[in-house]
CSV table of C-alpha atoms in Angstrom, one decimal:
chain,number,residue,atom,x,y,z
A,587,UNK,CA,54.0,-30.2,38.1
A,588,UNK,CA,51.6,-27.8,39.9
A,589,UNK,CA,52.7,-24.7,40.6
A,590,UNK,CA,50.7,-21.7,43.2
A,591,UNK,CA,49.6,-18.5,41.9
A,592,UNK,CA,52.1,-15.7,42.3
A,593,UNK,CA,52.6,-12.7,44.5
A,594,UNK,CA,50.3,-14.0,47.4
A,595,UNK,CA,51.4,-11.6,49.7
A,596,UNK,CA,51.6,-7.9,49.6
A,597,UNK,CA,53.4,-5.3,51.6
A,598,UNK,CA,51.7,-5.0,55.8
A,599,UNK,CA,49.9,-2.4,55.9
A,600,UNK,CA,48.6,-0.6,59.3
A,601,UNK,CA,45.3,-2.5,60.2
A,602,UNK,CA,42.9,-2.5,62.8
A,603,UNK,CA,41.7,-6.1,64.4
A,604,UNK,CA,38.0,-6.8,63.5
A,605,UNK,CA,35.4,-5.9,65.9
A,606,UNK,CA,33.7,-9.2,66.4
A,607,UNK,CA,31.0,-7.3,67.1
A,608,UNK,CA,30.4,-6.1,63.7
A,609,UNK,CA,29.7,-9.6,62.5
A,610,UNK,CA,27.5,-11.1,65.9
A,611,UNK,CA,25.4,-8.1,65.3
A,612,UNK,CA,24.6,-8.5,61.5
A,613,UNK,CA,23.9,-12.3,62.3
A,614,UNK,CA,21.2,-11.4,64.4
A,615,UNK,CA,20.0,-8.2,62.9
A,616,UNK,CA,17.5,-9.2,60.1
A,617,UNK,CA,18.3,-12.7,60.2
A,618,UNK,CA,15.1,-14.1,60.6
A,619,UNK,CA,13.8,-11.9,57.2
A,620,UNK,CA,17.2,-12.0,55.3
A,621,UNK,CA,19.9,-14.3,55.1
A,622,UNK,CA,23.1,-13.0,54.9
A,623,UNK,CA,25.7,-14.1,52.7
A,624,UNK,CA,29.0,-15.9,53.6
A,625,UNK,CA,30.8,-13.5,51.6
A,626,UNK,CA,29.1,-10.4,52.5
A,627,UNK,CA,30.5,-11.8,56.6
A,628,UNK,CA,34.3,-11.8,54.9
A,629,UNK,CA,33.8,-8.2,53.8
A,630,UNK,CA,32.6,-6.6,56.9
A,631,UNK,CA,35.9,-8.8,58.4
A,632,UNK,CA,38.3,-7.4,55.8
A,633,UNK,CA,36.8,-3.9,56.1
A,634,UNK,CA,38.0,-3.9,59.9
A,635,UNK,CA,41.3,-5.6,59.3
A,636,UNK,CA,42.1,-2.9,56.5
A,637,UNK,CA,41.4,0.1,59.0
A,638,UNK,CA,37.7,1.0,58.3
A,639,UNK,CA,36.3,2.7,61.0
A,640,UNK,CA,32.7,1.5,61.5
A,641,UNK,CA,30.0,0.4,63.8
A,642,UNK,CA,26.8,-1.1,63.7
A,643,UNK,CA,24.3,0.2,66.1
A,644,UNK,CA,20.5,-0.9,66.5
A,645,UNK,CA,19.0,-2.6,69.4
A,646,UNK,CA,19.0,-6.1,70.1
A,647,UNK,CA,16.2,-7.8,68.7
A,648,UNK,CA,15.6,-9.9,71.7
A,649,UNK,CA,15.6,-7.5,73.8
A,650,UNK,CA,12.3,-5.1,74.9
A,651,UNK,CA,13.8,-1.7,74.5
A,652,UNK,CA,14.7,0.5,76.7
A,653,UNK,CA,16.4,-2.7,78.3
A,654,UNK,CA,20.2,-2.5,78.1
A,655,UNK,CA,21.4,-5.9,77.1
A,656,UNK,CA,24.8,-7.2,78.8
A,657,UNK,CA,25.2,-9.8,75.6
A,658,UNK,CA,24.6,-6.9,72.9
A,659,UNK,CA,27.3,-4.5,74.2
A,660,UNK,CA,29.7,-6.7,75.2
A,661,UNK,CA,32.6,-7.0,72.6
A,662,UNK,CA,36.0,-7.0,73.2
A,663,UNK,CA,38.0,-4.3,71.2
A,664,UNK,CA,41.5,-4.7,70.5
A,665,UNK,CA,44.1,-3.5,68.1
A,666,UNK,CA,47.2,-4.5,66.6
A,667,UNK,CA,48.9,-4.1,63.1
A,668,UNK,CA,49.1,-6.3,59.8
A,669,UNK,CA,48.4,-7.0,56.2
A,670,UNK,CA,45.8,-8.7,54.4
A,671,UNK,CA,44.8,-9.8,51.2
A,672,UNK,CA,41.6,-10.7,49.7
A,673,UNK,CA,42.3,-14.1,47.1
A,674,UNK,CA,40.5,-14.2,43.9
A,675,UNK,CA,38.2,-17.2,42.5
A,676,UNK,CA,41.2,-18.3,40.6
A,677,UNK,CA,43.9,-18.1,43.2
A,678,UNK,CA,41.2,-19.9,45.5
A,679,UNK,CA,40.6,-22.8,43.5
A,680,UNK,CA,43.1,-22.9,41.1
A,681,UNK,CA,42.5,-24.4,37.4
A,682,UNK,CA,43.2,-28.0,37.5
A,683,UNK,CA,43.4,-28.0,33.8
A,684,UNK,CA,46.6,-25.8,33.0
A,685,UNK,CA,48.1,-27.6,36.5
A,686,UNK,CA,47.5,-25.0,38.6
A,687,UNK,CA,46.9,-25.6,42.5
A,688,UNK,CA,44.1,-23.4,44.4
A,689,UNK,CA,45.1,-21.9,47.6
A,690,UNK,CA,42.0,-23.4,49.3
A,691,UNK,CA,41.5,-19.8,51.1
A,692,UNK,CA,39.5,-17.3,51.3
A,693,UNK,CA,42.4,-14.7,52.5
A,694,UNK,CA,45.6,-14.3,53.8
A,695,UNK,CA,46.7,-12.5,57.3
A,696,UNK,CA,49.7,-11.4,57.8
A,697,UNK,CA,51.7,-10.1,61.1
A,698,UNK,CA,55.3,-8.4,60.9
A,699,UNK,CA,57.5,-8.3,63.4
A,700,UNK,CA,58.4,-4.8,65.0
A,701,UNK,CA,61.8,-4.8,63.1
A,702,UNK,CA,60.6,-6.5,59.7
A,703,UNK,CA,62.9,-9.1,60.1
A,704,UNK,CA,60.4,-11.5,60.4
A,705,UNK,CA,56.8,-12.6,59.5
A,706,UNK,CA,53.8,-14.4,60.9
A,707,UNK,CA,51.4,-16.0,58.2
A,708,UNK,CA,48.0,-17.5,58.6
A,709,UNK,CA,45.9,-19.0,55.6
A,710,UNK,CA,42.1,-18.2,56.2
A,711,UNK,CA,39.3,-20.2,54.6
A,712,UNK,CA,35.9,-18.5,55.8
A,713,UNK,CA,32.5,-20.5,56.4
A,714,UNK,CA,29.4,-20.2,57.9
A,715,UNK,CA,28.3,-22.8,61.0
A,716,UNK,CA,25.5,-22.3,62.9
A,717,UNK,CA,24.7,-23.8,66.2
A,718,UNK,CA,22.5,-27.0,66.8
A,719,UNK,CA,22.6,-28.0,62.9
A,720,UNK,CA,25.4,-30.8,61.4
A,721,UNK,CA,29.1,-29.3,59.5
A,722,UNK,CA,28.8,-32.3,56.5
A,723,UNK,CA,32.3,-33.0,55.1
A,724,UNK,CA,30.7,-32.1,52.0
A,725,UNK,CA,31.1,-28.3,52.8
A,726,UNK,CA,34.5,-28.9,53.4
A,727,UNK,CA,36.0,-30.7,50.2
A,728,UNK,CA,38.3,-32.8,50.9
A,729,UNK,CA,40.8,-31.4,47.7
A,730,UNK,CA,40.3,-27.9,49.1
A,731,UNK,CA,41.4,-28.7,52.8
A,732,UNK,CA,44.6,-30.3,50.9
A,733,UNK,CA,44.9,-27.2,48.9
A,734,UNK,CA,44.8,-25.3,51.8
A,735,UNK,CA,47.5,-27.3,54.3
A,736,UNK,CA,50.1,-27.6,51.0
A,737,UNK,CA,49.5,-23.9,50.1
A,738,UNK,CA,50.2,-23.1,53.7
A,739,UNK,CA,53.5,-25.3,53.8
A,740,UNK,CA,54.3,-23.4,50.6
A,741,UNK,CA,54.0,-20.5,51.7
A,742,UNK,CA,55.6,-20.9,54.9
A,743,UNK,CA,51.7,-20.0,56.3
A,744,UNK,CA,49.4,-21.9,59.0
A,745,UNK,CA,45.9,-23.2,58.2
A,746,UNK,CA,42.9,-22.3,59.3
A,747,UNK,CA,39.3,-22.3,58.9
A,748,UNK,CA,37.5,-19.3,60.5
A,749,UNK,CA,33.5,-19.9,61.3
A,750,UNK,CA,31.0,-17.4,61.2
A,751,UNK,CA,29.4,-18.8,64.5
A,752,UNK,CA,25.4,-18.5,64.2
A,753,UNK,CA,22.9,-18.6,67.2
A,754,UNK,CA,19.0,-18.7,67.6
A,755,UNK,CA,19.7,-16.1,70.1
A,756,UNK,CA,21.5,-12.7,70.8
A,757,UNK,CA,22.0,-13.9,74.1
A,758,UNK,CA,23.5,-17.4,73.1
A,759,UNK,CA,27.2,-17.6,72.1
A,760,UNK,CA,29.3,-20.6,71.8
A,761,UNK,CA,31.9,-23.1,73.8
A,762,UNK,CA,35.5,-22.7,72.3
A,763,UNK,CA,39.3,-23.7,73.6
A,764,UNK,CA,39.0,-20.0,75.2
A,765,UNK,CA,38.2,-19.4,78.8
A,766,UNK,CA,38.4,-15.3,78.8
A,767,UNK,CA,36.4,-14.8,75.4
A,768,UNK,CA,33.2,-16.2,76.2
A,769,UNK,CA,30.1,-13.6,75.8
A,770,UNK,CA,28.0,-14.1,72.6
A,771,UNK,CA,29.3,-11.7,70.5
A,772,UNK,CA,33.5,-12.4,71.2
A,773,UNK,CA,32.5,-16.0,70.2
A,774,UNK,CA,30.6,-15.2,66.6
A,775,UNK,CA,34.2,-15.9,64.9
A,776,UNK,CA,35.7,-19.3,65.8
A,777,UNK,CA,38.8,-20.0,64.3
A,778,UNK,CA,39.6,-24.0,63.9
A,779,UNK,CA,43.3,-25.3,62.7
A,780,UNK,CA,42.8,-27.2,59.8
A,781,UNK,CA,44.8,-30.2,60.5
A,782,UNK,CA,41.9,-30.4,63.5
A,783,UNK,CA,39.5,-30.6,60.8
A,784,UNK,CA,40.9,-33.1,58.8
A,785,UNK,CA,41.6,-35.7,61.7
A,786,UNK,CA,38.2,-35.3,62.8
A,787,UNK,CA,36.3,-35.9,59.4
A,788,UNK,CA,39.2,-38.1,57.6
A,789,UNK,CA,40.8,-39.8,60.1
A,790,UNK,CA,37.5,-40.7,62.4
A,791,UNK,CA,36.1,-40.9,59.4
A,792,UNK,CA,32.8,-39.0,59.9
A,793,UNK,CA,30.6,-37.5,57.4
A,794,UNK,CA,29.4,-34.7,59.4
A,795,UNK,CA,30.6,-32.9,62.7
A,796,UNK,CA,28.0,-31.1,65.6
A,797,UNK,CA,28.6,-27.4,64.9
A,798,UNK,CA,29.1,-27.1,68.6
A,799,UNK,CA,31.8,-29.5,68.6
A,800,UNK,CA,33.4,-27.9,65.7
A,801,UNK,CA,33.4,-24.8,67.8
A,802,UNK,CA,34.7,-25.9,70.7
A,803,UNK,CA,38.0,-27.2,68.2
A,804,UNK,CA,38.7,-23.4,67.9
A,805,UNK,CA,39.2,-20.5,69.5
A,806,UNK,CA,37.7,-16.9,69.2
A,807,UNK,CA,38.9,-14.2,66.8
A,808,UNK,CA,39.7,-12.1,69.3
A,809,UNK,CA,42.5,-15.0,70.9
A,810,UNK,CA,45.0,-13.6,68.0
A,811,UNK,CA,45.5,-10.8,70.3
A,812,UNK,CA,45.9,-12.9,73.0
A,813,UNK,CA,43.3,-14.3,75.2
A,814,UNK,CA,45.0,-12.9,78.4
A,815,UNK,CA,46.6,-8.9,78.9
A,816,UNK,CA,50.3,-9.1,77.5
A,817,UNK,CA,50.8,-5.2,77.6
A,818,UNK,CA,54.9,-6.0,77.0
A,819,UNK,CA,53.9,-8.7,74.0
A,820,UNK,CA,53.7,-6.8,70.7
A,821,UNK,CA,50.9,-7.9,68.0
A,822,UNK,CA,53.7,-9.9,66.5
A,823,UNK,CA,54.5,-11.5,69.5
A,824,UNK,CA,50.7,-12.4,70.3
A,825,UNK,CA,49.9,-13.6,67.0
A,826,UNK,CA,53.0,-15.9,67.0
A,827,UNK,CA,51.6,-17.5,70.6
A,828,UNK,CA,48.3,-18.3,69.2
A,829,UNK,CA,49.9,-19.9,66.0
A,830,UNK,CA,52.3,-22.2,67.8
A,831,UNK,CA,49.8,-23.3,70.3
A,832,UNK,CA,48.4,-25.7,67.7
A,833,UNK,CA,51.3,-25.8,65.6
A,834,UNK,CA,54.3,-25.7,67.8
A,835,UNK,CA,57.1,-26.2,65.0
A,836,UNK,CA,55.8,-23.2,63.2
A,837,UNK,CA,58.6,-20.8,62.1
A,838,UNK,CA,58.1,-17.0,60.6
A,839,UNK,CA,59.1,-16.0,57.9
A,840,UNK,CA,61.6,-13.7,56.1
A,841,UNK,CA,58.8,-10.6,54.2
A,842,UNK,CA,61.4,-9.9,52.0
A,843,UNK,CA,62.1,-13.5,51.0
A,844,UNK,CA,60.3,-14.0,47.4
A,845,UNK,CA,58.0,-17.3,47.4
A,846,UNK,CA,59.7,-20.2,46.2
A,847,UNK,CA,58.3,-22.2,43.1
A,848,UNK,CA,55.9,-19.6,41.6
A,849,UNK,CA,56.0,-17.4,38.4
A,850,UNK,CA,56.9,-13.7,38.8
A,851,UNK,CA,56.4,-10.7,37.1
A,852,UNK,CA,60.5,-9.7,36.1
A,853,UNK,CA,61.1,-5.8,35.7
A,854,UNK,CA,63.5,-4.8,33.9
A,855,UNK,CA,64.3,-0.8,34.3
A,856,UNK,CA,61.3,0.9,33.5
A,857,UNK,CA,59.7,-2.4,32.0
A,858,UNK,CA,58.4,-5.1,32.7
A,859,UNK,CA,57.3,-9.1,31.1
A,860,UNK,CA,54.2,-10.3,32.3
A,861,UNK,CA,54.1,-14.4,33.2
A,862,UNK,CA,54.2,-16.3,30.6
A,863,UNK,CA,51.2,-18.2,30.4
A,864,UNK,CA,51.1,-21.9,30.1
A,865,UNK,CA,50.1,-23.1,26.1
A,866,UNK,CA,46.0,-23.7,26.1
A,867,UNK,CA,44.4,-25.0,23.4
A,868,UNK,CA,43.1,-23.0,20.8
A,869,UNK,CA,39.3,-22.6,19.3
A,870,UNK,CA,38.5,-21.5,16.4
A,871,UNK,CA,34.8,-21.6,14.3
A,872,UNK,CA,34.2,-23.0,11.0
A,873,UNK,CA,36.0,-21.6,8.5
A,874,UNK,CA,38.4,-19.9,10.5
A,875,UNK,CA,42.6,-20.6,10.7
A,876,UNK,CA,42.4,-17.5,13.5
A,877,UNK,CA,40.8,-17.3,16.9
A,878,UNK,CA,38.4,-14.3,18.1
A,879,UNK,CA,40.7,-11.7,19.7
A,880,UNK,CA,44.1,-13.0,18.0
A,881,UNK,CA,44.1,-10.2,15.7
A,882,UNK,CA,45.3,-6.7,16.7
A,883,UNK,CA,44.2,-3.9,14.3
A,884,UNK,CA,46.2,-0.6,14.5
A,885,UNK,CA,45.5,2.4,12.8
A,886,UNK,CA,48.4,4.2,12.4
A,887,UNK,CA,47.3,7.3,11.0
A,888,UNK,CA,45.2,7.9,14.0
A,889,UNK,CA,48.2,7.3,16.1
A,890,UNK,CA,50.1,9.9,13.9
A,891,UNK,CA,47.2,12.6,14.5
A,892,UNK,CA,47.3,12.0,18.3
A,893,UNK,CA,51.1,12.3,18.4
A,894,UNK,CA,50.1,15.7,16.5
A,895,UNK,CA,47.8,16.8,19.0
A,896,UNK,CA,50.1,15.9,21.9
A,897,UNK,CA,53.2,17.8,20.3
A,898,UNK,CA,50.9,21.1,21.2
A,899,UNK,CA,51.6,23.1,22.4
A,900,UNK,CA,54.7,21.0,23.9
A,901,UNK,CA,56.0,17.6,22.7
A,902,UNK,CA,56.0,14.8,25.4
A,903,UNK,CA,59.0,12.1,24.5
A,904,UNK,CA,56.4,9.7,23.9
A,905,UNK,CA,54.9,11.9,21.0
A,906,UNK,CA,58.1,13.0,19.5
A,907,UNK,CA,58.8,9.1,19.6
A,908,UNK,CA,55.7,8.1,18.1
A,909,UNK,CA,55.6,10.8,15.1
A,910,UNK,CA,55.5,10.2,12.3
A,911,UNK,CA,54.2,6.4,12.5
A,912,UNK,CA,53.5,6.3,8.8
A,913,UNK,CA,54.2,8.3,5.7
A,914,UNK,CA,54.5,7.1,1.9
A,915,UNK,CA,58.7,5.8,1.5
A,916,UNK,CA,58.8,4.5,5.2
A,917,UNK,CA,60.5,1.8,5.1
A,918,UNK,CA,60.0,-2.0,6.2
A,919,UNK,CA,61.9,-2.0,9.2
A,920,UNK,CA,60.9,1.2,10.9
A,921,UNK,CA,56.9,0.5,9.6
A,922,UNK,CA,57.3,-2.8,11.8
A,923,UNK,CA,58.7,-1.0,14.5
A,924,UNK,CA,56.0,1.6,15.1
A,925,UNK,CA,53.4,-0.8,14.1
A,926,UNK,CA,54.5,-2.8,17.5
A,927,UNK,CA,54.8,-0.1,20.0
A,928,UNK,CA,53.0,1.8,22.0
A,929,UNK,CA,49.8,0.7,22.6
A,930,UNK,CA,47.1,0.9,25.4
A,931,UNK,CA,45.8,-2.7,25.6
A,932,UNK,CA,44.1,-4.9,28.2
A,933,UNK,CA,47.1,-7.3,29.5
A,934,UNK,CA,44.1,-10.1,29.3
A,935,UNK,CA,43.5,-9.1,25.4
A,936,UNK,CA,47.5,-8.6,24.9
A,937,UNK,CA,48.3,-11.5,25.8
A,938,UNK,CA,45.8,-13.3,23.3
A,939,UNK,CA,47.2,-11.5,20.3
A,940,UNK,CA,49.1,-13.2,17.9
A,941,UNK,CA,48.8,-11.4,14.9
A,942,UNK,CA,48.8,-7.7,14.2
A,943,UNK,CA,47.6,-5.4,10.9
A,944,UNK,CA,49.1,-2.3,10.2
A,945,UNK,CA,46.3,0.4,9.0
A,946,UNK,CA,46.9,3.5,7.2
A,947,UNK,CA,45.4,6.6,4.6
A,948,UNK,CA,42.6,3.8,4.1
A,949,UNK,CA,44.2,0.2,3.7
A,950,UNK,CA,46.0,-2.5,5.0
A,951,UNK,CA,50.1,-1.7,5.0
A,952,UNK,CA,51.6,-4.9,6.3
A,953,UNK,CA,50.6,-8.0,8.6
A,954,UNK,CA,52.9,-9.4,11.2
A,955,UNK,CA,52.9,-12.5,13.1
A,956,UNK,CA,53.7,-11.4,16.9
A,957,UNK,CA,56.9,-13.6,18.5
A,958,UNK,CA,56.9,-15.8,21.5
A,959,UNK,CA,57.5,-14.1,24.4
A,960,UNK,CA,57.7,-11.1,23.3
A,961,UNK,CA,54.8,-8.8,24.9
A,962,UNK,CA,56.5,-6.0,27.0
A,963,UNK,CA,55.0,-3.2,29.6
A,964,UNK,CA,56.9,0.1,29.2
A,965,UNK,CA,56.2,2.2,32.5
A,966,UNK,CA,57.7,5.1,31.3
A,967,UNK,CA,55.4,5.0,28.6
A,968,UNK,CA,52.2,4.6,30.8
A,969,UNK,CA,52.1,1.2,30.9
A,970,UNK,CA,51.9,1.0,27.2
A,971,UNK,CA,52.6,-2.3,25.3
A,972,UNK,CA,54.7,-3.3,22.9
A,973,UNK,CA,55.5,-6.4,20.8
A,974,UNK,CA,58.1,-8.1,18.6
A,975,UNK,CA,57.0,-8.8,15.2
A,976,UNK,CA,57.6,-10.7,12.0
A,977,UNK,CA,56.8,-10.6,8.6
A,978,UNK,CA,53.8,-13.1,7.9
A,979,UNK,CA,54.4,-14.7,4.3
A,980,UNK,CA,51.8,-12.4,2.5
A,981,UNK,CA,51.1,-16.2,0.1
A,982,UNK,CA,50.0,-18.1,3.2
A,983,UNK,CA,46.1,-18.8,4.1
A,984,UNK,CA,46.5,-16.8,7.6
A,985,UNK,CA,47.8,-14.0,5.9
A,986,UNK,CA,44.8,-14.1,3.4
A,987,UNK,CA,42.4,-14.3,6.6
A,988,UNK,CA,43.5,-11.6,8.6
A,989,UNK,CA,44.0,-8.8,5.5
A,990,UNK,CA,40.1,-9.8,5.3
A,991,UNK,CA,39.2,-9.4,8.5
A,992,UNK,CA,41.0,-6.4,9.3
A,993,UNK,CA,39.5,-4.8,5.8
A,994,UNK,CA,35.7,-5.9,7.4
A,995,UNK,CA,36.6,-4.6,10.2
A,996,UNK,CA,37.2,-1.0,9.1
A,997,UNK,CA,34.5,-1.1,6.5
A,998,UNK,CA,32.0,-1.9,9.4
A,999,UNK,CA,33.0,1.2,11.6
A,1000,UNK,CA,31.4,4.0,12.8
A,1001,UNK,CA,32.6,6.9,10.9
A,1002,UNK,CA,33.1,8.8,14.3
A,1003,UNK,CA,35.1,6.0,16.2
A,1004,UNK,CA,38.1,7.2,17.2
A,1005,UNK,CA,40.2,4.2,18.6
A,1006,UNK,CA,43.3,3.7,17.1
A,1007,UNK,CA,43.6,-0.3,18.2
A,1008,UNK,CA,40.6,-3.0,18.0
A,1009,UNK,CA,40.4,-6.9,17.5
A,1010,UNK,CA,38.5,-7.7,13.9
């Protein structure tokens, strides 16, 4: 069973629409000495839609200055409000080893309706295109334009693939569905459904698509605003139009609704369990029982100097609840207590730990095994972690390995190191 990653979408925040301007002008400026990256296009687009206030003002290149150019200046501005967010690698392709689906996109948008009732979604895979040259099917995997239409019926989003519409010329823009956009730079971002896509390279079955023909699939940026004045239409409203003109069944969706089907993050008070993560198999070199990074070293008598040092001149809870970590008569119980709590770790290196060594006054005081599940957040602690722990059998071969290892490790450092935690 595949599953999508989790916590897609984040809170609206106040946005500003991109300036398609922004774009059309960087595709032009420079272009002929230095390409410009796909990715560096979806940044300057993400900067807009997240309110940053910028513009990007030279000449146009094919233009003899001090001729004012009708094509360079001529950029629609609108605004409206919404929430974005940037996907990582991961979320965007998934890993098809541990069963788990990419997205397929590049980011998601997001509109709310005025009263938060009610949400608009669009899934947004970002490529370049430029005018006169061939879109091969090959630049839009097939498994990636099925990751993105499932993702978006998951999520309760629509699909679409937004071009980064390139020219020869400044002067030159591009056909698309929209009659009112139509100077060069409101038609640098075309936005194509993907279901469009699909039945034009699957179903037709064609190996590669005109660029221009692409275009003229899609609509301008600028046509989620509407392509026509609406002064009593909010952004909402507007963004909803454009969505349902290609997708007519579409249906918002509830913001506060959680997204069915996917792991979550569960607090609990001030704490909270990460996801568990699905079981991966394990590597280990020659001669080892015990991968790299599954041992947790923790010196508690550096942890007792700190909780020391905190206490003054006033005690925080945290140090009077750390103090004393270790003295000679402690018994087992409360030594495998301190020895699992608090600590500032990596969540990527927590989660790998599976066995921990308690260090103290210059040797190894007890080994644990950590327990399943067991890893914890404390936010009113910092976001400190803390772990369950067992006794390891001190006559077993693991036990044996990581009394070793922990005892190399300490041997081999720095007399002036002063973490309290490493991984031997």
């Amino acid at each position: 069973m595949s599953e999508f990653p989790a916590e897609i979408f984040v809170d609206p925040i106040a946005a500003r629409r991109l300036s398609c301007q922004s774009v059309y002008r960087l595709q032009h400026l420079g272009a002929r000495l230095f390409p410009w990256q796909e990715e560096t296009f979806t940044e300057i687009l993400l900067g807009h839609l997240t309110g940053v206030d910028y513009r990007i003002d030279a000449p146009c290149p094919d233009c003899v200055p001090p001729r004012r150019c009708s094509s360079w200046g001529s950029a629609t501005q609108a605004t409206g409000s919404g929430g974005l967010r940037l996907l990582t690698r991961p979320e965007e392709g998934g890993n098809r080893a541990r069963g788990r689906r990419g997205v397929g996109a590049d980011f998601i948008y997001s509109v709310q309706e005025p009263s938060g009732a009610s949400e608009v979604r669009l899934l947004i895979q970002a490529k370049r295109a430029r005018r006169g040259e061939p879109l091969k099917s090959a630049a839009l995997p097939a498994a990636q334009r099925a990751d993105l239409q499932d993702a978006a019926r998951h999520f309760g989003a629509t699909a679409y693939y937004l071009f980064y519409a390139e020219s020869e010329s400044a002067h030159v823009g591009h056909l698309t569905r929209c009659a009112e956009h139509t100077s060069a730079s409101d038609t640098s971002i075309v936005v194509v459904p993907a279901q469009v896509l699909t039945r034009a390279f699957d179903e037709q079955k064609r190996g590669s698509i005109a660029a221009d023909l692409v275009f003229a699939l899609g609509r301008t940026l600028l046509c989620l605003d509407g392509c026509a004045p609406a002064p009593g239409l909010s952004a909402f409203d507007r963004v909803l139009g454009f969505v349902r003109e290609d997708n007519p069944d579409y249906r918002p969706v509830d913001p506060g609704t959680r997204l069915p089907g996917t792991p979550a993050v569960t607090v609990i008070g001030t704490r909270a369990k990460p996801p568990r993560r699905p079981p991966s198999r394990r590597v280990t070199r020659a001669g080892k029982q015990v991968g790299d990074g599954e041992i947790l070293w923790v010196d508690l008598s550096a942890a007792d100097r700190w909780a020391r040092q905190s206490a003054e001149p006033r005690a925080t809870p945290l140090a009077r609840e750390m103090a004393p970590s270790w003295y000679d008569g402690i018994s087992a119980e409360r030594l495998r207590e301190r020895t699992g709590k608090y600590w500032r770790l990596a969540l990527h290196r927590a989660t790998a730990v599976r066995y921990v060594a308690a260090w103290a006054d210059g040797e190894v005081r007890a080994i644990y095994r950590v327990l399943d599940d067991s890893l914890v957040i404390h936010h009113d602690h910092g976001g400190k972690i803390s772990f369950d722990l067992a006794d390891l059998d001190p006559a077993s071969s693991v036990h044996t390995e990581v009394r070793r290892r922990a005892e190399a490790y300490q041997s081999a450092r720095s007399p002036r190191a002063r973490n309290v935690v490493g991984y031997p």
